[in-house]
Amino acid sequence: MKFCRSITFVSALFVAPALLAATPQDPINNLFDAMREHDGTKLQAQFMPDALLQRVNKTGEMQNNDISKFANIISESKNHLDEHLLGVTVQQSDNLASVWTPYAFYLDGKLRHCGVNSFQLVLVEDKWKIQYLIDNVHQGDCEAFIQQHSQSQH
């Protein structure tokens, strides 16, 4: 019996770190949790210090956003902010990952817009951090967009 407990304990030592290992999706989940929690500090902690935050508008022009200002807006917002990810595609090689996430954004429970987030992440000191986030806002029918991207995940 003691032998079985010893094997179980030793096995747990090797399996537990693998189960707790950071994934590229961790900071993305934390980012959207921080938005729902109005926690600008938590939000900002998901990014590298020199990270870029951009949106491409419908004419293809880039809008640059400051992560500190974005975090402050999130902290000060009185509205319920909820971004639903409609699917997540992760490509990873060693310490670099790319994550593609169609989304639907809800403000106080009402659908405001939808689009796609594209994240570039780096693994630093065993933690994934967002180096670059670019998104767009879909110009068509968001209900159709949501249905299309929800179906493509099954």
PDB file of C-alpha atoms in Angstrom:
ATOM      1  CA  MET A   1       0.000   0.000   0.000  1.00  0.00           C
ATOM      2  CA  LYS A   2       2.840   2.395   0.855  1.00  0.00           C
ATOM      3  CA  PHE A   3       4.439   1.564  -2.495  1.00  0.00           C
ATOM      4  CA  CYS A   4       1.240   2.555  -4.366  1.00  0.00           C
ATOM      5  CA  ARG A   5       1.034   5.857  -2.467  1.00  0.00           C
ATOM      6  CA  SER A   6       4.683   6.569  -3.261  1.00  0.00           C
ATOM      7  CA  ILE A   7       4.137   5.937  -6.970  1.00  0.00           C
ATOM      8  CA  THR A   8       1.026   8.128  -6.918  1.00  0.00           C
ATOM      9  CA  PHE A   9       2.923  10.925  -5.165  1.00  0.00           C
ATOM     10  CA  VAL A  10       5.911  10.743  -7.515  1.00  0.00           C
ATOM     11  CA  SER A  11       3.591  10.649 -10.539  1.00  0.00           C
ATOM     12  CA  ALA A  12       1.789  13.728  -9.252  1.00  0.00           C
ATOM     13  CA  LEU A  13       5.094  15.599  -9.027  1.00  0.00           C
ATOM     14  CA  PHE A  14       5.642  15.099 -12.746  1.00  0.00           C
ATOM     15  CA  VAL A  15       2.056  15.483 -13.941  1.00  0.00           C
ATOM     16  CA  ALA A  16       1.041  18.533 -11.867  1.00  0.00           C
ATOM     17  CA  PRO A  17       3.471  20.999 -13.502  1.00  0.00           C
ATOM     18  CA  ALA A  18       2.238  19.957 -16.943  1.00  0.00           C
ATOM     19  CA  LEU A  19      -1.359  20.550 -15.884  1.00  0.00           C
ATOM     20  CA  LEU A  20      -0.470  23.974 -14.483  1.00  0.00           C
ATOM     21  CA  ALA A  21       1.697  25.035 -17.417  1.00  0.00           C
ATOM     22  CA  ALA A  22       0.846  28.394 -18.907  1.00  0.00           C
ATOM     23  CA  THR A  23      -0.892  28.448 -22.265  1.00  0.00           C
ATOM     24  CA  PRO A  24      -1.045  31.262 -24.828  1.00  0.00           C
ATOM     25  CA  GLN A  25      -4.765  31.555 -24.123  1.00  0.00           C
ATOM     26  CA  ASP A  26      -4.216  32.371 -20.420  1.00  0.00           C
ATOM     27  CA  PRO A  27      -3.487  36.114 -20.817  1.00  0.00           C
ATOM     28  CA  ILE A  28      -6.337  36.410 -23.311  1.00  0.00           C
ATOM     29  CA  ASN A  29      -8.807  34.902 -20.841  1.00  0.00           C
ATOM     30  CA  ASN A  30      -7.341  37.128 -18.110  1.00  0.00           C
ATOM     31  CA  LEU A  31      -7.701  40.200 -20.351  1.00  0.00           C
ATOM     32  CA  PHE A  32     -11.417  39.644 -20.898  1.00  0.00           C
ATOM     33  CA  ASP A  33     -11.951  38.706 -17.237  1.00  0.00           C
ATOM     34  CA  ALA A  34     -10.254  42.002 -16.313  1.00  0.00           C
ATOM     35  CA  MET A  35     -12.620  43.885 -18.625  1.00  0.00           C
ATOM     36  CA  ARG A  36     -15.652  42.273 -16.954  1.00  0.00           C
ATOM     37  CA  GLU A  37     -14.140  43.020 -13.514  1.00  0.00           C
ATOM     38  CA  HIS A  38     -13.162  46.628 -14.424  1.00  0.00           C
ATOM     39  CA  ASP A  39      -9.633  45.780 -13.287  1.00  0.00           C
ATOM     40  CA  GLY A  40      -7.227  47.948 -15.263  1.00  0.00           C
ATOM     41  CA  THR A  41      -4.198  46.697 -13.338  1.00  0.00           C
ATOM     42  CA  LYS A  42      -4.986  43.069 -14.154  1.00  0.00           C
ATOM     43  CA  LEU A  43      -5.672  44.040 -17.762  1.00  0.00           C
ATOM     44  CA  GLN A  44      -2.359  45.837 -18.172  1.00  0.00           C
ATOM     45  CA  ALA A  45      -0.460  42.936 -16.561  1.00  0.00           C
ATOM     46  CA  GLN A  46      -1.376  40.708 -19.530  1.00  0.00           C
ATOM     47  CA  PHE A  47       0.729  42.823 -21.908  1.00  0.00           C
ATOM     48  CA  MET A  48       4.458  43.245 -22.448  1.00  0.00           C
ATOM     49  CA  PRO A  49       5.645  46.746 -21.423  1.00  0.00           C
ATOM     50  CA  ASP A  50       6.155  47.797 -25.063  1.00  0.00           C
ATOM     51  CA  ALA A  51       3.079  46.028 -26.474  1.00  0.00           C
ATOM     52  CA  LEU A  52       1.075  47.436 -29.360  1.00  0.00           C
ATOM     53  CA  LEU A  53      -2.707  47.780 -29.392  1.00  0.00           C
ATOM     54  CA  GLN A  54      -4.307  48.624 -32.730  1.00  0.00           C
ATOM     55  CA  ARG A  55      -7.621  48.552 -34.567  1.00  0.00           C
ATOM     56  CA  VAL A  56      -7.977  48.507 -38.331  1.00  0.00           C
ATOM     57  CA  ASN A  57     -11.040  50.508 -39.350  1.00  0.00           C
ATOM     58  CA  LYS A  58     -13.381  49.829 -42.271  1.00  0.00           C
ATOM     59  CA  THR A  59     -11.225  51.867 -44.675  1.00  0.00           C
ATOM     60  CA  GLY A  60      -8.069  49.988 -43.687  1.00  0.00           C
ATOM     61  CA  GLU A  61      -6.582  52.804 -41.623  1.00  0.00           C
ATOM     62  CA  MET A  62      -4.803  51.870 -38.411  1.00  0.00           C
ATOM     63  CA  GLN A  63      -5.883  53.330 -35.089  1.00  0.00           C
ATOM     64  CA  ASN A  64      -3.172  53.120 -32.435  1.00  0.00           C
ATOM     65  CA  ASN A  65      -4.301  52.838 -28.830  1.00  0.00           C
ATOM     66  CA  ASP A  66      -2.349  53.310 -25.621  1.00  0.00           C
ATOM     67  CA  ILE A  67      -2.668  50.308 -23.299  1.00  0.00           C
ATOM     68  CA  SER A  68      -2.465  52.466 -20.145  1.00  0.00           C
ATOM     69  CA  LYS A  69      -5.313  54.674 -21.363  1.00  0.00           C
ATOM     70  CA  PHE A  70      -7.323  51.606 -22.365  1.00  0.00           C
ATOM     71  CA  ALA A  71      -6.781  50.120 -18.877  1.00  0.00           C
ATOM     72  CA  ASN A  72      -7.930  53.391 -17.269  1.00  0.00           C
ATOM     73  CA  ILE A  73     -11.073  53.487 -19.418  1.00  0.00           C
ATOM     74  CA  ILE A  74     -11.867  49.911 -18.404  1.00  0.00           C
ATOM     75  CA  SER A  75     -11.278  50.708 -14.707  1.00  0.00           C
ATOM     76  CA  GLU A  76     -13.505  53.777 -14.791  1.00  0.00           C
ATOM     77  CA  SER A  77     -16.336  52.334 -16.872  1.00  0.00           C
ATOM     78  CA  LYS A  78     -19.687  52.009 -15.120  1.00  0.00           C
ATOM     79  CA  ASN A  79     -21.004  49.714 -17.857  1.00  0.00           C
ATOM     80  CA  HIS A  80     -20.913  45.929 -17.913  1.00  0.00           C
ATOM     81  CA  LEU A  81     -18.326  44.996 -20.567  1.00  0.00           C
ATOM     82  CA  ASP A  82     -18.423  41.456 -21.898  1.00  0.00           C
ATOM     83  CA  GLU A  83     -16.526  40.172 -24.904  1.00  0.00           C
ATOM     84  CA  HIS A  84     -17.577  36.671 -25.961  1.00  0.00           C
ATOM     85  CA  LEU A  85     -14.994  34.694 -27.900  1.00  0.00           C
ATOM     86  CA  LEU A  86     -16.664  32.687 -30.643  1.00  0.00           C
ATOM     87  CA  GLY A  87     -13.720  30.389 -31.076  1.00  0.00           C
ATOM     88  CA  VAL A  88      -9.992  30.351 -30.552  1.00  0.00           C
ATOM     89  CA  THR A  89      -7.318  29.231 -32.990  1.00  0.00           C
ATOM     90  CA  VAL A  90      -3.803  28.927 -31.553  1.00  0.00           C
ATOM     91  CA  GLN A  91      -0.577  28.469 -33.498  1.00  0.00           C
ATOM     92  CA  GLN A  92       2.523  28.036 -31.356  1.00  0.00           C
ATOM     93  CA  SER A  93       6.217  27.470 -31.883  1.00  0.00           C
ATOM     94  CA  ASP A  94       8.360  27.412 -28.762  1.00  0.00           C
ATOM     95  CA  ASN A  95       8.084  30.865 -27.148  1.00  0.00           C
ATOM     96  CA  LEU A  96       5.960  32.514 -29.864  1.00  0.00           C
ATOM     97  CA  ALA A  97       2.218  32.124 -30.386  1.00  0.00           C
ATOM     98  CA  SER A  98      -0.474  33.590 -32.590  1.00  0.00           C
ATOM     99  CA  VAL A  99      -4.099  33.495 -31.455  1.00  0.00           C
ATOM    100  CA  TRP A 100      -7.094  34.304 -33.685  1.00  0.00           C
ATOM    101  CA  THR A 101     -10.438  34.929 -31.960  1.00  0.00           C
ATOM    102  CA  PRO A 102     -13.686  36.020 -33.602  1.00  0.00           C
ATOM    103  CA  TYR A 103     -15.702  37.887 -30.954  1.00  0.00           C
ATOM    104  CA  ALA A 104     -19.002  39.514 -30.076  1.00  0.00           C
ATOM    105  CA  PHE A 105     -18.878  42.508 -27.727  1.00  0.00           C
ATOM    106  CA  TYR A 106     -21.758  43.221 -25.370  1.00  0.00           C
ATOM    107  CA  LEU A 107     -22.272  46.466 -23.460  1.00  0.00           C
ATOM    108  CA  ASP A 108     -24.729  46.159 -20.581  1.00  0.00           C
ATOM    109  CA  GLY A 109     -25.992  42.912 -22.083  1.00  0.00           C
ATOM    110  CA  LYS A 110     -26.660  44.351 -25.545  1.00  0.00           C
ATOM    111  CA  LEU A 111     -24.686  43.343 -28.623  1.00  0.00           C
ATOM    112  CA  ARG A 112     -22.652  46.412 -29.684  1.00  0.00           C
ATOM    113  CA  HIS A 113     -20.313  45.034 -32.330  1.00  0.00           C
ATOM    114  CA  CYS A 114     -18.415  41.966 -33.479  1.00  0.00           C
ATOM    115  CA  GLY A 115     -15.171  41.240 -35.289  1.00  0.00           C
ATOM    116  CA  VAL A 116     -11.864  39.455 -34.946  1.00  0.00           C
ATOM    117  CA  ASN A 117      -8.963  39.803 -32.505  1.00  0.00           C
ATOM    118  CA  SER A 118      -5.483  38.752 -33.587  1.00  0.00           C
ATOM    119  CA  PHE A 119      -2.949  38.331 -30.785  1.00  0.00           C
ATOM    120  CA  GLN A 120       0.812  37.817 -30.952  1.00  0.00           C
ATOM    121  CA  LEU A 121       2.190  36.466 -27.693  1.00  0.00           C
ATOM    122  CA  VAL A 122       5.621  35.700 -26.287  1.00  0.00           C
ATOM    123  CA  LEU A 123       6.612  33.373 -23.461  1.00  0.00           C
ATOM    124  CA  VAL A 124       8.667  35.288 -20.899  1.00  0.00           C
ATOM    125  CA  GLU A 125       9.778  33.716 -17.610  1.00  0.00           C
ATOM    126  CA  ASP A 126       7.236  30.889 -18.001  1.00  0.00           C
ATOM    127  CA  LYS A 127       4.338  33.313 -18.577  1.00  0.00           C
ATOM    128  CA  TRP A 128       2.651  34.192 -21.840  1.00  0.00           C
ATOM    129  CA  LYS A 129       2.324  37.928 -22.472  1.00  0.00           C
ATOM    130  CA  ILE A 130       0.556  39.821 -25.235  1.00  0.00           C
ATOM    131  CA  GLN A 131       3.029  41.693 -27.440  1.00  0.00           C
ATOM    132  CA  TYR A 132       0.577  42.760 -30.126  1.00  0.00           C
ATOM    133  CA  LEU A 133      -3.185  42.931 -30.363  1.00  0.00           C
ATOM    134  CA  ILE A 134      -4.960  44.085 -33.479  1.00  0.00           C
ATOM    135  CA  ASP A 135      -8.681  43.854 -34.015  1.00  0.00           C
ATOM    136  CA  ASN A 136     -11.355  44.910 -36.414  1.00  0.00           C
ATOM    137  CA  VAL A 137     -15.076  45.575 -36.259  1.00  0.00           C
ATOM    138  CA  HIS A 138     -17.199  43.532 -38.658  1.00  0.00           C
ATOM    139  CA  GLN A 139     -19.158  45.787 -41.009  1.00  0.00           C
ATOM    140  CA  GLY A 140     -22.039  43.397 -41.665  1.00  0.00           C
ATOM    141  CA  ASP A 141     -24.736  41.673 -39.658  1.00  0.00           C
ATOM    142  CA  CYS A 142     -23.313  40.591 -36.295  1.00  0.00           C
ATOM    143  CA  GLU A 143     -25.991  37.951 -35.724  1.00  0.00           C
ATOM    144  CA  ALA A 144     -24.968  36.240 -38.987  1.00  0.00           C
ATOM    145  CA  PHE A 145     -21.287  36.684 -38.053  1.00  0.00           C
ATOM    146  CA  ILE A 146     -21.880  35.070 -34.664  1.00  0.00           C
ATOM    147  CA  GLN A 147     -23.777  32.175 -36.198  1.00  0.00           C
ATOM    148  CA  GLN A 148     -21.108  31.638 -38.864  1.00  0.00           C
ATOM    149  CA  HIS A 149     -18.241  31.609 -36.380  1.00  0.00           C
ATOM    150  CA  SER A 150     -20.115  29.579 -33.774  1.00  0.00           C
ATOM    151  CA  GLN A 151     -20.896  26.882 -36.360  1.00  0.00           C
ATOM    152  CA  SER A 152     -17.306  26.790 -37.606  1.00  0.00           C
ATOM    153  CA  GLN A 153     -16.171  25.753 -34.118  1.00  0.00           C
ATOM    154  CA  HIS A 154     -18.175  22.505 -34.116  1.00  0.00           C
TER     155      HIS A 154
END
